[in-house]
Coordinates of C-alpha atoms in Angstrom, one line a residue:
M292 CA 0.1 0.0 0.1
I293 CA 1.4 3.4 -1.0
R294 CA 1.5 5.8 1.9
R295 CA 0.6 9.5 1.3
S296 CA 3.5 11.8 1.5
S297 CA 4.1 13.6 4.8
S298 CA 3.9 16.8 2.8
T299 CA 0.1 16.4 2.6
R300 CA -0.3 17.0 6.2
P301 CA -0.9 20.8 7.1
L302 CA 1.9 22.3 9.1
P303 CA 1.1 23.7 12.6
P304 CA 0.3 27.4 12.5
T305 CA 3.0 30.0 13.4
T306 CA 2.1 32.2 16.3
P307 CA 3.6 35.5 17.3
G308 CA 6.6 35.1 19.6
T309 CA 7.5 31.6 18.2
A310 CA 10.9 31.0 16.8
R311 CA 11.2 32.2 13.2
P312 CA 10.9 29.1 10.9
P313 CA 14.0 28.2 8.8
L314 CA 14.3 29.7 5.4
S315 CA 13.0 27.5 2.7
P316 CA 15.5 27.0 -0.2
S317 CA 12.6 27.8 -2.6
W318 CA 13.3 31.5 -2.0
F319 CA 16.5 31.2 -3.9
A320 CA 14.3 31.0 -7.0
A321 CA 14.0 34.9 -6.5
V322 CA 17.7 35.1 -7.2
M323 CA 17.3 32.8 -10.2
G324 CA 14.4 34.8 -11.6
T325 CA 16.0 38.2 -11.0
G326 CA 19.3 37.0 -12.4
I327 CA 17.8 35.6 -15.6
V328 CA 15.9 39.0 -16.2
A329 CA 19.4 40.5 -16.4
N330 CA 21.2 37.7 -18.2
A331 CA 18.4 37.5 -20.9
A332 CA 18.8 41.1 -21.7
A333 CA 22.5 40.4 -22.7
T334 CA 21.3 37.7 -25.2
L335 CA 18.5 39.6 -27.0
P336 CA 18.7 39.9 -30.8
R337 CA 17.4 43.5 -30.6
S338 CA 18.3 46.0 -27.8
L339 CA 17.1 49.4 -26.6
P340 CA 19.0 52.4 -25.3
G341 CA 19.7 51.9 -21.6
L342 CA 18.8 48.1 -21.5
G343 CA 22.3 47.2 -20.7
T344 CA 22.7 49.6 -17.8
A345 CA 19.2 48.5 -16.4
A346 CA 20.3 44.8 -16.8
T347 CA 23.5 45.5 -14.9
V348 CA 21.4 47.1 -11.9
V349 CA 19.2 44.1 -11.9
W350 CA 22.2 41.8 -11.8
A351 CA 23.7 43.7 -8.9
G352 CA 20.3 43.3 -7.1
A353 CA 20.3 39.5 -7.7
A354 CA 23.9 39.3 -6.4
L355 CA 23.0 41.2 -3.2
L356 CA 19.9 39.0 -2.7
L357 CA 22.0 35.8 -3.2
L358 CA 24.3 37.1 -0.4
V359 CA 21.5 37.8 2.0
L360 CA 19.8 34.5 1.4
A361 CA 23.0 32.6 1.7
V362 CA 23.9 34.2 5.0
R363 CA 20.4 33.4 6.5
C364 CA 20.3 29.9 5.2
L365 CA 23.8 29.1 6.8
R366 CA 22.6 30.5 10.0
D367 CA 19.5 28.3 10.0
R368 CA 21.4 25.2 9.7
A369 CA 18.2 23.3 8.6
L370 CA 19.7 21.0 6.0
R371 CA 18.4 17.8 7.6
T372 CA 15.1 19.2 8.3
H373 CA 14.5 20.4 4.8
A374 CA 15.9 17.0 3.5
A375 CA 13.4 15.0 5.5
D376 CA 10.4 17.0 3.8
P377 CA 9.4 15.5 0.5
V378 CA 8.4 18.9 -0.9
I379 CA 11.0 21.3 0.4
A380 CA 13.8 18.7 -0.5
Q381 CA 13.0 19.3 -4.1
F382 CA 14.0 22.9 -4.0
F383 CA 17.5 22.1 -3.0
G384 CA 18.2 22.7 -6.7
A385 CA 17.4 26.4 -6.3
P386 CA 20.6 27.6 -4.4
P387 CA 23.1 26.1 -7.0
M388 CA 21.1 27.5 -9.8
A389 CA 21.1 30.9 -8.1
L390 CA 24.9 30.6 -7.9
L391 CA 25.2 29.8 -11.4
T392 CA 22.9 32.5 -12.7
V393 CA 24.6 35.3 -10.7
G394 CA 28.1 33.9 -11.8
A395 CA 27.0 34.0 -15.5
G396 CA 25.6 37.6 -15.0
T397 CA 28.9 38.7 -13.5
L398 CA 30.7 37.7 -16.7
L399 CA 28.2 39.0 -19.0
L400 CA 27.3 42.3 -17.2
G401 CA 29.3 42.7 -14.0
R402 CA 32.6 43.1 -15.9
K403 CA 31.5 46.5 -16.8
V404 CA 31.5 47.4 -13.1
I405 CA 34.3 45.3 -11.5
G406 CA 36.4 44.7 -14.6
F407 CA 36.8 41.7 -16.8
D408 CA 39.5 39.7 -14.7
A409 CA 37.7 40.1 -11.5
A410 CA 34.4 39.1 -13.3
L411 CA 36.0 36.1 -14.7
D412 CA 37.5 35.0 -11.3
V413 CA 34.0 35.5 -9.6
D414 CA 32.3 33.5 -12.2
R415 CA 34.8 30.7 -11.9
V416 CA 34.2 30.5 -8.2
L417 CA 30.4 30.8 -8.4
W418 CA 30.2 28.3 -11.3
S419 CA 32.3 25.7 -9.4
L420 CA 30.4 26.0 -6.3
G421 CA 27.0 25.9 -8.2
T422 CA 28.1 22.9 -10.2
V423 CA 29.4 20.9 -7.3
L424 CA 26.2 21.6 -5.2
G425 CA 24.1 21.0 -8.3
L426 CA 25.5 17.6 -9.2
A427 CA 25.2 16.6 -5.3
T428 CA 21.5 17.6 -5.5
A429 CA 20.9 15.8 -8.6
C430 CA 22.1 12.6 -7.0
A431 CA 21.0 13.0 -3.4
V432 CA 17.4 14.1 -3.8
P433 CA 16.4 11.3 -6.1
Y434 CA 18.1 9.0 -3.7
L435 CA 16.1 10.3 -0.8
M436 CA 12.9 10.0 -3.0
I437 CA 13.6 6.4 -3.5
T438 CA 14.7 5.4 -0.1
R439 CA 13.2 7.8 2.5
H440 CA 10.2 9.7 1.1
R441 CA 6.8 8.1 0.2
F442 CA 4.5 9.5 -2.3
A443 CA 0.8 9.2 -3.3
P444 CA 0.1 8.3 -6.8
D445 CA -0.9 12.0 -7.6
A446 CA 2.3 13.4 -5.8
A447 CA 4.3 14.3 -9.0
F448 CA 4.6 18.0 -9.5
G449 CA 6.9 20.5 -11.4
G450 CA 9.1 20.8 -8.3
W451 CA 10.6 17.4 -9.0
L452 CA 12.5 19.0 -11.9
M453 CA 14.3 21.3 -9.5
P454 CA 17.0 19.0 -8.3
I455 CA 17.9 17.6 -11.8
V456 CA 17.9 20.9 -13.8
P457 CA 21.1 22.5 -12.2
P458 CA 23.6 20.3 -14.3
M459 CA 21.8 21.8 -17.4
V460 CA 22.4 25.3 -16.1
S461 CA 26.0 24.4 -15.4
A462 CA 26.4 23.2 -19.0
A463 CA 25.0 26.6 -20.4
T464 CA 26.9 28.8 -18.1
G465 CA 30.0 26.7 -18.2
A466 CA 30.1 27.3 -21.9
L467 CA 31.0 30.8 -21.2
L468 CA 34.1 29.7 -19.4
V469 CA 35.4 27.5 -22.1
P470 CA 37.2 30.2 -24.2
H471 CA 38.9 31.5 -21.0
T472 CA 40.2 28.1 -19.9
P473 CA 43.8 27.2 -20.9
P474 CA 43.7 25.3 -24.1
G475 CA 44.5 21.6 -24.2
Q476 CA 43.1 18.9 -22.0
L477 CA 41.7 21.3 -19.5
R478 CA 39.6 23.2 -21.9
L479 CA 38.5 20.0 -23.6
A480 CA 37.5 18.4 -20.3
L481 CA 35.4 21.4 -19.4
L482 CA 33.5 21.3 -22.8
L483 CA 32.9 17.6 -22.7
G484 CA 31.9 17.7 -19.1
C485 CA 29.3 20.3 -19.9
Y486 CA 28.0 18.2 -22.6
A487 CA 27.7 15.3 -20.1
M488 CA 25.9 17.5 -17.6
L489 CA 23.6 18.6 -20.3
G490 CA 22.9 14.9 -21.0
L491 CA 22.3 14.2 -17.4
G492 CA 19.8 16.9 -16.8
L493 CA 17.9 16.6 -20.2
V494 CA 17.3 12.9 -20.1
A495 CA 16.4 13.0 -16.3
A496 CA 14.1 16.0 -17.1
L497 CA 12.3 14.1 -19.9
L498 CA 11.6 11.2 -17.5
V499 CA 10.1 13.6 -14.9
L500 CA 8.0 15.5 -17.5
T501 CA 6.6 12.1 -18.5
M502 CA 5.7 11.5 -14.8
L503 CA 4.3 15.0 -14.5
Y504 CA 2.2 14.6 -17.7
G505 CA 0.8 11.4 -16.4
R506 CA -0.1 13.0 -13.1
L507 CA -1.9 15.9 -15.0
V508 CA -3.9 13.5 -17.2
H509 CA -4.8 10.7 -14.7
H510 CA -5.5 12.9 -11.6
D511 CA -7.3 16.2 -10.6
A512 CA -5.7 19.3 -12.2
P513 CA -3.3 21.1 -9.9
T514 CA -4.6 24.0 -7.8
G515 CA -3.4 26.8 -5.7
A516 CA 0.4 27.3 -5.3
M517 CA 1.0 24.0 -7.0
V518 CA 0.2 25.5 -10.4
P519 CA 3.2 27.8 -10.9
T520 CA 5.5 24.8 -10.6
V521 CA 4.1 23.4 -13.8
W522 CA 6.1 26.2 -15.6
I523 CA 9.4 24.6 -14.3
G524 CA 9.1 22.1 -17.3
L525 CA 9.5 25.1 -19.6
G526 CA 12.7 26.0 -17.8
A527 CA 14.2 22.6 -18.3
L528 CA 13.5 22.7 -22.0
G529 CA 14.6 26.3 -22.5
Q530 CA 17.9 25.6 -20.6
A531 CA 18.4 22.6 -23.0
V532 CA 18.2 24.8 -26.1
T533 CA 20.4 27.5 -24.5
A534 CA 23.0 25.0 -23.5
L535 CA 23.2 23.5 -26.9
A536 CA 23.7 26.8 -28.5
A537 CA 26.3 28.1 -26.0
L538 CA 28.3 24.8 -26.1
A539 CA 28.3 25.0 -30.0
T540 CA 29.7 28.5 -29.8
A541 CA 32.5 27.2 -27.6
A542 CA 33.1 24.0 -29.4
P543 CA 35.5 25.3 -32.1
S544 CA 38.0 26.4 -29.5
A545 CA 38.3 22.8 -28.1
L546 CA 37.1 20.2 -30.7
P547 CA 38.3 19.3 -34.2
A548 CA 36.5 21.1 -37.1
L549 CA 34.4 18.0 -37.9
Y550 CA 32.9 17.8 -34.5
A551 CA 32.6 21.4 -34.1
R552 CA 30.4 21.7 -37.2
G553 CA 28.4 18.7 -35.8
A554 CA 27.8 20.8 -32.6
E555 CA 26.5 23.7 -34.7
A556 CA 24.2 21.4 -36.5
L557 CA 22.9 19.9 -33.3
A558 CA 22.5 23.3 -31.7
L559 CA 20.3 24.5 -34.5
L560 CA 18.2 21.5 -35.4
G561 CA 18.0 19.9 -32.0
G562 CA 17.3 23.4 -30.6
V563 CA 14.5 24.1 -32.8
L564 CA 13.0 20.6 -32.0
V565 CA 13.2 21.2 -28.3
W566 CA 11.9 24.8 -28.7
G567 CA 8.7 23.5 -30.5
F568 CA 8.1 21.1 -27.5
A569 CA 8.7 24.0 -25.1
L570 CA 6.0 26.1 -26.9
L571 CA 3.6 23.1 -26.3
W572 CA 4.4 23.1 -22.6
L573 CA 4.1 26.9 -22.5
A574 CA 0.5 26.7 -23.9
L575 CA -0.4 24.0 -21.3
A576 CA 1.1 25.9 -18.4
T577 CA -0.6 29.2 -19.5
A578 CA -4.0 27.5 -19.7
L579 CA -3.7 25.9 -16.4
T580 CA -2.5 29.2 -14.8
A581 CA -5.3 31.2 -16.4
R582 CA -7.8 28.6 -15.2
T583 CA -6.5 28.8 -11.5
I584 CA -6.3 32.7 -11.6
R585 CA -10.1 32.7 -12.2
A586 CA -10.6 30.5 -9.1
G587 CA -8.0 32.5 -7.0
L588 CA -4.1 32.0 -7.0
P589 CA -2.7 32.6 -3.6
F590 CA 0.8 34.1 -3.3
A591 CA 3.7 31.8 -2.4
P592 CA 7.3 31.5 -3.2
T593 CA 6.4 29.1 -6.0
W594 CA 5.3 32.3 -8.0
W595 CA 9.0 32.6 -8.8
S596 CA 8.4 29.5 -10.8
F597 CA 6.9 31.7 -13.5
I598 CA 10.0 33.8 -13.9
F599 CA 13.1 31.7 -14.3
P600 CA 11.5 29.1 -16.6
F601 CA 10.0 31.9 -18.9
G602 CA 13.4 33.6 -18.8
A603 CA 15.0 30.4 -20.1
L604 CA 12.5 30.4 -23.0
V605 CA 13.7 33.9 -23.7
T606 CA 17.4 32.9 -23.8
A607 CA 16.5 29.8 -25.9
T608 CA 14.6 32.0 -28.5
S609 CA 17.4 34.5 -28.5
T610 CA 20.1 31.8 -29.2
L611 CA 18.1 30.5 -32.1
A612 CA 17.5 34.1 -33.4
A613 CA 21.3 34.5 -33.3
R614 CA 21.9 31.5 -35.4
T615 CA 19.2 32.0 -38.0
D616 CA 18.4 35.7 -37.9
S617 CA 14.8 34.5 -38.7
A618 CA 11.8 36.6 -37.8
L619 CA 10.3 33.4 -36.5
F620 CA 12.7 33.8 -33.5
V621 CA 13.8 37.4 -33.4
W622 CA 10.5 39.1 -32.6
P623 CA 9.2 36.4 -30.3
A624 CA 12.4 36.7 -28.3
V625 CA 11.7 40.4 -27.9
V626 CA 8.1 40.0 -27.0
F627 CA 8.8 37.2 -24.6
Y628 CA 11.4 39.4 -22.9
A629 CA 8.9 42.3 -22.4
L630 CA 6.5 39.8 -20.9
L631 CA 9.3 38.5 -18.7
V632 CA 10.0 41.8 -17.3
L633 CA 6.3 42.6 -16.5
A634 CA 5.9 39.2 -14.8
W635 CA 9.1 39.9 -12.7
I636 CA 7.9 43.3 -11.6
V637 CA 4.6 41.6 -10.4
V638 CA 6.2 38.7 -8.6
A639 CA 9.0 40.8 -7.1
G640 CA 6.4 43.4 -5.9
R641 CA 4.3 40.6 -4.1
S642 CA 7.5 39.2 -2.7
L643 CA 8.6 42.5 -1.2
R644 CA 5.0 42.8 0.2
H645 CA 5.4 39.5 1.8
A646 CA 8.8 40.3 3.3
T647 CA 7.4 43.4 4.8
T648 CA 4.1 42.2 6.0
R649 CA 4.8 38.5 6.7
T650 CA 1.2 37.7 6.1
A651 CA 1.5 35.3 3.2
P652 CA 1.7 31.5 3.8
S653 CA 4.8 29.7 3.3
A654 CA 5.5 27.6 0.2
P655 CA 5.3 24.1 2.0
R656 CA 1.9 24.8 3.6
E657 CA 0.5 26.2 0.3
L658 CA 1.7 23.2 -1.6
S659 CA 0.3 20.8 1.2
N660 CA -3.1 22.4 1.0
S661 CA -3.2 22.4 -2.8
R662 CA -2.6 18.6 -2.7
G663 CA -4.8 17.9 0.3

């Protein structure tokens, strides 16, 4: 008999004067979302005056937020508590992706502020930390799901993608470091390692997307704070396209010409195929979200699941536009980015309101209630 996950039981209410609850790792999605708003601006096929400056300011905000959340998280020392929760454990993927996103932004945008050499050093450190943590999460969380956690038949949700997507983000952001790595075996190892991490994340993401689609079809439609997590599937697909393009750009500096041309072909043809599937997932996620908004969509940290995944679609579309110069990708990239900025303003505003009033429910409780 399958036992229902412990995450389906409501958490006890927090009363004034009680100890502050540990910070959920899901809040690092705010760094991811803010960071990708900045990074996506640097990849757009069309730009506007002042956009680069605005993107740099947003990157600086993401870096500051990462520092604040990291300090708070280290003070809480709640790793084991979070690991024991079947829902919260899924969001262990958020901190490494936050590190990777801010690191990439440092190289793309921060070099204008701190200089190229310093930006490169910072990116190397953040990429290394994020990659190690991401690989550990991609292995540890599925192991916990298999050996410790128990789930109901309808337990699958978009958050299951969070632990396995970080290696894909490492692949996309690591490609930026390939040209700045000493030529020879070290550069080759970095490029091939990024391709291996892309394969790790993409295949695992497709497995989870299959389970998620089965849950959506065979059980009641998700409600409440569970709905935004459906968008995480869009992020996995967008990161795959972005990583293929970034690695193809870096390939000529490390691979023989024959394989570099193959990487170019894979980035274009494979990228367009995955991009098409991403649009299907976008339509599905949009329809489910619109349905939930009509019924009432309560605020929770999962609202940040709208931002980073949609930002990944922007970078994916921009990379295809750069390779083809096709209007099929150029103008959708610009329109998608405008929508991304609007969504970020809304979610960031609600998050600031939550931070100042502390009246919004926590993500775990909202997810529990939406599944109950």
